[in-house]
Amino acid sequence: LFAYRDGDDAVVALTKNAFLSRLNEIWAAAGMQRVSGHCFRIGGTTALLRMGVDTDVVKVAGRWKSDAFLRYWR
């Protein structure tokens, strides 16, 4: 679904590791702290809940097995 061109102009699939590495590289240069993939999961959950999306839908979308995700709502 997401890809980019590398230095050899080859199309490469964007992986979670490559995505987070690049973001953390940019943020470190700006003096910001590192983030993990978990931060995006929490942020996505919070955004959906604030938009009024039903908790059962959020649970499925986030592949949560329990209602523990409700503790992450910020």
Tab-separated table of N, CA and C in Angstrom:
chain	number	residue	atom	x	y	z
A	1	LEU	N	0.822	-1.194	0.000
A	1	LEU	CA	0.000	0.000	0.000
A	1	LEU	C	0.868	1.261	0.000
A	2	PHE	N	1.947	1.268	0.801
A	2	PHE	CA	2.838	2.421	0.848
A	2	PHE	C	4.223	1.991	0.387
A	3	ALA	N	4.835	2.810	-0.451
A	3	ALA	CA	6.159	2.495	-0.971
A	3	ALA	C	6.923	3.792	-1.222
A	4	TYR	N	8.207	3.653	-1.441
A	4	TYR	CA	9.057	4.794	-1.758
A	4	TYR	C	10.160	4.317	-2.691
A	5	ARG	N	10.866	5.262	-3.296
A	5	ARG	CA	11.989	4.926	-4.168
A	5	ARG	C	13.279	5.083	-3.373
A	6	ASP	N	14.126	4.059	-3.443
A	6	ASP	CA	15.396	4.126	-2.725
A	6	ASP	C	16.450	4.828	-3.584
A	7	GLY	N	17.686	4.809	-3.130
A	7	GLY	CA	18.771	5.487	-3.828
A	7	GLY	C	19.018	4.974	-5.233
A	8	ASP	N	18.645	3.721	-5.507
A	8	ASP	CA	18.810	3.126	-6.841
A	8	ASP	C	17.561	3.280	-7.690
A	9	ASP	N	16.602	4.071	-7.205
A	9	ASP	CA	15.328	4.327	-7.873
A	9	ASP	C	14.421	3.096	-7.929
A	10	ALA	N	14.706	2.117	-7.078
A	10	ALA	CA	13.852	0.932	-6.994
A	10	ALA	C	12.695	1.225	-6.045
A	11	VAL	N	11.534	0.690	-6.342
A	11	VAL	CA	10.371	0.857	-5.472
A	11	VAL	C	10.477	-0.151	-4.334
A	12	VAL	N	10.409	0.371	-3.108
A	12	VAL	CA	10.561	-0.446	-1.913
A	12	VAL	C	9.325	-0.277	-1.039
A	13	ALA	N	8.821	-1.393	-0.516
A	13	ALA	CA	7.670	-1.323	0.392
A	13	ALA	C	8.081	-0.622	1.679
A	14	LEU	N	7.241	0.272	2.155
A	14	LEU	CA	7.512	0.979	3.399
A	14	LEU	C	7.156	0.075	4.570
A	15	THR	N	8.150	-0.238	5.374
A	15	THR	CA	7.929	-1.087	6.545
A	15	THR	C	7.745	-0.209	7.788
A	16	LYS	N	7.216	-0.807	8.824
A	16	LYS	CA	7.043	-0.093	10.084
A	16	LYS	C	8.397	0.404	10.586
A	17	ASN	N	9.409	-0.450	10.511
A	17	ASN	CA	10.734	-0.079	10.993
A	17	ASN	C	11.306	1.100	10.199
A	18	ALA	N	11.186	1.064	8.871
A	18	ALA	CA	11.702	2.157	8.043
A	18	ALA	C	10.953	3.452	8.334
A	19	PHE	N	9.640	3.364	8.495
A	19	PHE	CA	8.805	4.527	8.800
A	19	PHE	C	9.223	5.174	10.115
A	20	LEU	N	9.302	4.360	11.168
A	20	LEU	CA	9.651	4.887	12.485
A	20	LEU	C	11.093	5.396	12.521
A	21	SER	N	11.994	4.712	11.839
A	21	SER	CA	13.388	5.148	11.812
A	21	SER	C	13.509	6.527	11.172
A	22	ARG	N	12.831	6.722	10.065
A	22	ARG	CA	12.903	8.011	9.374
A	22	ARG	C	12.281	9.125	10.218
A	23	LEU	N	11.116	8.858	10.803
A	23	LEU	CA	10.482	9.869	11.647
A	23	LEU	C	11.363	10.236	12.832
A	24	ASN	N	11.943	9.236	13.473
A	24	ASN	CA	12.790	9.505	14.633
A	24	ASN	C	14.067	10.244	14.235
A	25	GLU	N	14.552	9.986	13.039
A	25	GLU	CA	15.713	10.716	12.519
A	25	GLU	C	15.379	12.206	12.370
A	26	ILE	N	14.215	12.482	11.810
A	26	ILE	CA	13.765	13.867	11.609
A	26	ILE	C	13.530	14.551	12.957
A	27	TRP	N	12.830	13.848	13.855
A	27	TRP	CA	12.524	14.436	15.152
A	27	TRP	C	13.774	14.644	15.995
A	28	ALA	N	14.754	13.739	15.917
A	28	ALA	CA	16.005	13.899	16.668
A	28	ALA	C	16.748	15.146	16.192
A	29	ALA	N	16.749	15.374	14.889
A	29	ALA	CA	17.410	16.559	14.329
A	29	ALA	C	16.731	17.845	14.810
A	30	ALA	N	15.449	17.739	15.123
A	30	ALA	CA	14.696	18.901	15.612
A	30	ALA	C	14.729	19.001	17.135
A	31	GLY	N	15.481	18.089	17.783
A	31	GLY	CA	15.593	18.119	19.238
A	31	GLY	C	14.410	17.508	19.964
A	32	MET	N	13.618	16.742	19.242
A	32	MET	CA	12.441	16.109	19.857
A	32	MET	C	12.782	14.688	20.291
A	33	GLN	N	11.976	14.131	21.187
A	33	GLN	CA	12.235	12.784	21.672
A	33	GLN	C	11.754	11.729	20.689
A	34	ARG	N	12.296	10.533	20.829
A	34	ARG	CA	11.930	9.387	19.983
A	34	ARG	C	10.507	8.930	20.313
A	35	VAL	N	9.866	8.319	19.350
A	35	VAL	CA	8.548	7.728	19.579
A	35	VAL	C	8.571	6.286	19.103
A	36	SER	N	7.650	5.508	19.608
A	36	SER	CA	7.521	4.113	19.202
A	36	SER	C	6.233	3.940	18.416
A	37	GLY	N	6.089	2.798	17.815
A	37	GLY	CA	4.857	2.498	17.088
A	37	GLY	C	3.656	2.506	18.015
A	38	HIS	N	3.895	2.186	19.279
A	38	HIS	CA	2.814	2.168	20.261
A	38	HIS	C	2.192	3.551	20.412
A	39	CYS	N	3.010	4.587	20.265
A	39	CYS	CA	2.501	5.964	20.362
A	39	CYS	C	1.453	6.227	19.280
A	40	PHE	N	1.691	5.717	18.092
A	40	PHE	CA	0.735	5.905	17.004
A	40	PHE	C	-0.544	5.119	17.269
A	41	ARG	N	-0.399	3.957	17.871
A	41	ARG	CA	-1.580	3.145	18.185
A	41	ARG	C	-2.447	3.854	19.224
A	42	ILE	N	-1.798	4.406	20.246
A	42	ILE	CA	-2.525	5.157	21.272
A	42	ILE	C	-3.175	6.391	20.655
A	43	GLY	N	-2.414	7.112	19.842
A	43	GLY	CA	-2.941	8.321	19.201
A	43	GLY	C	-4.111	8.032	18.292
A	44	GLY	N	-4.008	6.946	17.525
A	44	GLY	CA	-5.109	6.568	16.638
A	44	GLY	C	-6.357	6.198	17.413
A	45	THR	N	-6.157	5.465	18.504
A	45	THR	CA	-7.278	5.084	19.356
A	45	THR	C	-7.954	6.322	19.927
A	46	THR	N	-7.153	7.242	20.429
A	46	THR	CA	-7.694	8.471	20.999
A	46	THR	C	-8.454	9.283	19.951
A	47	ALA	N	-7.873	9.398	18.753
A	47	ALA	CA	-8.527	10.170	17.684
A	47	ALA	C	-9.884	9.564	17.325
A	48	LEU	N	-9.936	8.253	17.176
A	48	LEU	CA	-11.205	7.607	16.836
A	48	LEU	C	-12.245	7.792	17.937
A	49	LEU	N	-11.829	7.613	19.191
A	49	LEU	CA	-12.773	7.767	20.297
A	49	LEU	C	-13.276	9.204	20.408
A	50	ARG	N	-12.385	10.179	20.187
A	50	ARG	CA	-12.806	11.588	20.257
A	50	ARG	C	-13.754	11.952	19.127
A	51	MET	N	-13.655	11.243	17.999
A	51	MET	CA	-14.565	11.492	16.875
A	51	MET	C	-15.921	10.836	17.098
A	52	GLY	N	-16.031	10.080	18.186
A	52	GLY	CA	-17.300	9.452	18.498
A	52	GLY	C	-17.493	8.076	17.879
A	53	VAL	N	-16.413	7.490	17.366
A	53	VAL	CA	-16.505	6.147	16.805
A	53	VAL	C	-16.826	5.176	17.937
A	54	ASP	N	-17.741	4.274	17.677
A	54	ASP	CA	-18.162	3.298	18.673
A	54	ASP	C	-16.956	2.508	19.192
A	55	THR	N	-16.928	2.256	20.499
A	55	THR	CA	-15.787	1.561	21.098
A	55	THR	C	-15.573	0.170	20.512
A	56	ASP	N	-16.641	-0.510	20.112
A	56	ASP	CA	-16.476	-1.839	19.504
A	56	ASP	C	-15.749	-1.744	18.164
A	57	VAL	N	-16.009	-0.678	17.413
A	57	VAL	CA	-15.332	-0.467	16.128
A	57	VAL	C	-13.856	-0.155	16.373
A	58	VAL	N	-13.568	0.687	17.353
A	58	VAL	CA	-12.186	1.035	17.692
A	58	VAL	C	-11.434	-0.216	18.135
A	59	LYS	N	-12.087	-1.033	18.901
A	59	LYS	CA	-11.477	-2.266	19.390
A	59	LYS	C	-11.064	-3.172	18.233
A	60	VAL	N	-11.936	-3.330	17.262
A	60	VAL	CA	-11.633	-4.161	16.095
A	60	VAL	C	-10.544	-3.516	15.241
A	61	ALA	N	-10.654	-2.212	15.005
A	61	ALA	CA	-9.684	-1.503	14.166
A	61	ALA	C	-8.275	-1.579	14.749
A	62	GLY	N	-8.174	-1.524	16.068
A	62	GLY	CA	-6.870	-1.571	16.724
A	62	GLY	C	-6.411	-2.965	17.074
A	63	ARG	N	-7.200	-3.960	16.703
A	63	ARG	CA	-6.909	-5.364	17.014
A	63	ARG	C	-6.709	-5.579	18.510
A	64	TRP	N	-7.494	-4.830	19.313
A	64	TRP	CA	-7.448	-4.992	20.759
A	64	TRP	C	-8.236	-6.234	21.121
A	65	LYS	N	-7.705	-7.044	22.026
A	65	LYS	CA	-8.380	-8.278	22.453
A	65	LYS	C	-9.306	-8.049	23.649
A	66	SER	N	-9.077	-6.950	24.369
A	66	SER	CA	-9.894	-6.664	25.546
A	66	SER	C	-10.274	-5.185	25.517
A	67	ASP	N	-10.931	-4.746	26.575
A	67	ASP	CA	-11.295	-3.331	26.673
A	67	ASP	C	-10.169	-2.499	27.301
A	68	ALA	N	-8.984	-3.081	27.441
A	68	ALA	CA	-7.853	-2.365	28.040
A	68	ALA	C	-7.502	-1.098	27.288
A	69	PHE	N	-7.818	-1.046	25.984
A	69	PHE	CA	-7.486	0.141	25.186
A	69	PHE	C	-8.155	1.399	25.735
A	70	LEU	N	-9.242	1.236	26.480
A	70	LEU	CA	-9.930	2.392	27.037
A	70	LEU	C	-9.063	3.116	28.076
A	71	ARG	N	-8.084	2.406	28.645
A	71	ARG	CA	-7.161	3.049	29.602
A	71	ARG	C	-6.194	3.997	28.900
A	72	TYR	N	-5.992	3.796	27.605
A	72	TYR	CA	-5.053	4.625	26.846
A	72	TYR	C	-5.681	5.925	26.346
A	73	TRP	N	-6.965	6.032	26.458
A	73	TRP	CA	-7.667	7.191	25.930
A	73	TRP	C	-7.197	8.443	26.663
A	74	ARG	N	-6.597	9.383	25.907
A	74	ARG	CA	-6.041	10.592	26.528
A	74	ARG	C	-6.798	11.803	26.069
